[in-house]
Amino acid sequence: MFEKLKKTFTSAKPVPALPDGMSFFVAGIEYRRDNLAFLATEQKKYTMPIDKIIEKGWTNKKLFRYYFTNEPVQLVAEPNNSHDPNAVKVLINNIFVGYIPKDSNELALKMLAAGYQNITAKISGGDYKKINDSGQVATFSDPIEIKIQIKR
């Protein structure tokens, strides 16, 4: 009898421990650009006169047009999602911005169920300009990305 019990315990697969945290980039934000606009505020540096930018020493730096509201962040399970029953919707300031990537959503659900509550977001990218020391202006655009971090 003890041999049978011993085999049961030794053959059981170990349950992997949850990590202390995880980070990922939000998927599907390209379909929600209008929603992202609600999180954007124009930066004063972007519209500042060129001579003031030079005076302040901000030449040859990326001067982004917008900064973004990054919180509060909510992750909402969507078990009735027709594409993926493990889908997790990402909301920032109650605005739908995308989903946790499919390859990370099961782990994120487990972490949320285990009580992980420290959830943060960082939105980066967008239109910016650079002004050189002689006052020439060049405009650029980086892709907008949202990075979410879940911690204990």
GROMACS .gro file of C-alpha atoms in nm:
model
  152
    1MET     CA    1   0.000   0.000   0.000
    2PHE     CA    2   0.277   0.247   0.089
    3GLU     CA    3   0.453   0.168  -0.237
    4LYS     CA    4   0.143   0.271  -0.430
    5LEU     CA    5   0.120   0.601  -0.238
    6LYS     CA    6   0.492   0.661  -0.282
    7LYS     CA    7   0.459   0.616  -0.662
    8THR     CA    8   0.165   0.859  -0.669
    9PHE     CA    9   0.365   1.134  -0.496
   10THR     CA   10   0.686   1.081  -0.689
   11SER     CA   11   0.516   1.069  -1.030
   12ALA     CA   12   0.307   1.383  -0.976
   13LYS     CA   13   0.422   1.678  -1.185
   14PRO     CA   14   0.546   1.974  -0.982
   15VAL     CA   15   0.323   2.280  -0.995
   16PRO     CA   16   0.526   2.569  -1.137
   17ALA     CA   17   0.549   2.870  -0.907
   18LEU     CA   18   0.412   3.196  -1.035
   19PRO     CA   19   0.676   3.458  -1.115
   20ASP     CA   20   0.717   3.771  -0.901
   21GLY     CA   21   0.606   3.973  -1.200
   22MET     CA   22   0.570   3.988  -1.576
   23SER     CA   23   0.582   4.254  -1.847
   24PHE     CA   24   0.435   4.256  -2.195
   25PHE     CA   25   0.335   4.489  -2.475
   26VAL     CA   26  -0.039   4.529  -2.529
   27ALA     CA   27  -0.170   4.372  -2.850
   28GLY     CA   28  -0.424   4.531  -3.084
   29ILE     CA   29  -0.362   4.898  -3.002
   30GLU     CA   30  -0.352   4.980  -3.374
   31TYR     CA   31  -0.730   4.916  -3.380
   32ARG     CA   32  -0.792   5.154  -3.090
   33ARG     CA   33  -0.604   5.469  -3.190
   34ASP     CA   34  -0.915   5.679  -3.133
   35ASN     CA   35  -0.932   5.549  -2.777
   36LEU     CA   36  -0.565   5.634  -2.719
   37ALA     CA   37  -0.641   5.995  -2.814
   38PHE     CA   38  -0.849   6.022  -2.495
   39LEU     CA   39  -0.536   5.942  -2.293
   40ALA     CA   40  -0.316   6.201  -2.470
   41THR     CA   41  -0.239   6.554  -2.358
   42GLU     CA   42  -0.032   6.790  -2.571
   43GLN     CA   43   0.300   6.883  -2.414
   44LYS     CA   44   0.386   7.251  -2.384
   45LYS     CA   45   0.745   7.184  -2.494
   46TYR     CA   46   0.621   7.073  -2.835
   47THR     CA   47   0.453   7.406  -2.913
   48MET     CA   48   0.713   7.625  -2.742
   49PRO     CA   49   0.894   7.878  -2.965
   50ILE     CA   50   1.224   7.751  -3.106
   51ASP     CA   51   1.432   8.020  -2.932
   52LYS     CA   52   1.289   7.912  -2.592
   53ILE     CA   53   1.370   7.547  -2.666
   54ILE     CA   54   1.730   7.641  -2.750
   55GLU     CA   55   1.751   7.865  -2.443
   56LYS     CA   56   1.635   7.580  -2.217
   57GLY     CA   57   1.893   7.342  -2.364
   58TRP     CA   58   1.642   7.103  -2.519
   59THR     CA   59   1.810   7.088  -2.859
   60ASN     CA   60   1.883   6.750  -3.018
   61LYS     CA   61   1.632   6.581  -2.786
   62LYS     CA   62   1.305   6.412  -2.870
   63LEU     CA   63   1.026   6.656  -2.787
   64PHE     CA   64   0.712   6.445  -2.796
   65ARG     CA   65   0.387   6.606  -2.895
   66TYR     CA   66   0.181   6.418  -2.634
   67TYR     CA   67   0.218   6.259  -2.298
   68PHE     CA   68  -0.023   5.988  -2.197
   69THR     CA   69  -0.228   5.905  -1.890
   70ASN     CA   70  -0.091   5.569  -1.773
   71GLU     CA   71  -0.328   5.478  -1.493
   72PRO     CA   72  -0.537   5.341  -1.341
   73VAL     CA   73  -0.488   5.011  -1.523
   74GLN     CA   74  -0.753   4.739  -1.518
   75LEU     CA   75  -0.727   4.389  -1.661
   76VAL     CA   76  -1.065   4.234  -1.737
   77ALA     CA   77  -1.112   3.866  -1.822
   78GLU     CA   78  -1.335   3.801  -2.124
   79PRO     CA   79  -1.432   3.433  -2.095
   80ASN     CA   80  -1.704   3.480  -2.361
   81ASN     CA   81  -1.462   3.625  -2.618
   82SER     CA   82  -1.530   3.443  -2.947
   83HIS     CA   83  -1.162   3.448  -3.051
   84ASP     CA   84  -1.007   3.337  -2.721
   85PRO     CA   85  -1.181   3.228  -2.397
   86ASN     CA   86  -0.864   3.333  -2.207
   87ALA     CA   87  -0.869   3.687  -2.349
   88VAL     CA   88  -0.782   3.965  -2.107
   89LYS     CA   89  -0.889   4.317  -2.200
   90VAL     CA   90  -0.663   4.610  -2.098
   91LEU     CA   91  -0.827   4.932  -1.980
   92ILE     CA   92  -0.638   5.247  -1.887
   93ASN     CA   93  -0.839   5.514  -1.710
   94ASN     CA   94  -1.150   5.311  -1.808
   95ILE     CA   95  -1.058   5.331  -2.177
   96PHE     CA   96  -1.019   5.008  -2.376
   97VAL     CA   97  -0.672   5.006  -2.537
   98GLY     CA   98  -0.609   4.642  -2.633
   99TYR     CA   99  -0.545   4.292  -2.502
  100ILE     CA  100  -0.279   4.096  -2.321
  101PRO     CA  101  -0.103   3.896  -2.595
  102LYS     CA  102  -0.242   3.548  -2.646
  103ASP     CA  103   0.084   3.381  -2.540
  104SER     CA  104   0.073   3.558  -2.200
  105ASN     CA  105  -0.297   3.573  -2.112
  106GLU     CA  106  -0.323   3.239  -1.925
  107LEU     CA  107  -0.034   3.332  -1.696
  108ALA     CA  108  -0.182   3.679  -1.641
  109LEU     CA  109  -0.517   3.524  -1.543
  110LYS     CA  110  -0.342   3.297  -1.292
  111MET     CA  111  -0.154   3.592  -1.146
  112LEU     CA  112  -0.472   3.795  -1.111
  113ALA     CA  113  -0.650   3.499  -0.948
  114ALA     CA  114  -0.356   3.469  -0.705
  115GLY     CA  115  -0.409   3.829  -0.597
  116TYR     CA  116  -0.145   4.020  -0.792
  117GLN     CA  117  -0.270   4.379  -0.774
  118ASN     CA  118   0.026   4.599  -0.867
  119ILE     CA  119  -0.054   4.667  -1.234
  120THR     CA  120   0.112   4.956  -1.415
  121ALA     CA  121   0.130   5.081  -1.772
  122LYS     CA  122   0.373   5.292  -1.972
  123ILE     CA  123   0.263   5.441  -2.301
  124SER     CA  124   0.544   5.557  -2.524
  125GLY     CA  125   0.600   5.674  -2.879
  126GLY     CA  126   0.407   5.903  -3.110
  127ASP     CA  127   0.492   6.223  -3.294
  128TYR     CA  128   0.799   6.418  -3.189
  129LYS     CA  129   1.038   6.678  -3.318
  130LYS     CA  130   1.405   6.753  -3.278
  131ILE     CA  131   1.555   7.097  -3.301
  132ASN     CA  132   1.928   7.129  -3.360
  133ASP     CA  133   2.150   7.403  -3.214
  134SER     CA  134   2.100   7.625  -3.521
  135GLY     CA  135   1.720   7.606  -3.488
  136GLN     CA  136   1.640   7.362  -3.769
  137VAL     CA  137   1.335   7.148  -3.695
  138ALA     CA  138   1.281   6.788  -3.805
  139THR     CA  139   0.964   6.592  -3.724
  140PHE     CA  140   0.939   6.217  -3.670
  141SER     CA  141   0.703   5.954  -3.538
  142ASP     CA  142   0.774   5.643  -3.331
  143PRO     CA  143   0.517   5.362  -3.309
  144ILE     CA  144   0.300   5.394  -3.000
  145GLU     CA  145   0.351   5.107  -2.757
  146ILE     CA  146   0.189   5.020  -2.428
  147LYS     CA  147   0.388   4.811  -2.183
  148ILE     CA  148   0.202   4.655  -1.891
  149GLN     CA  149   0.367   4.521  -1.579
  150ILE     CA  150   0.198   4.293  -1.324
  151LYS     CA  151   0.365   4.243  -0.985
  152ARG     CA  152   0.275   4.099  -0.647
   0.00000   0.00000   0.00000
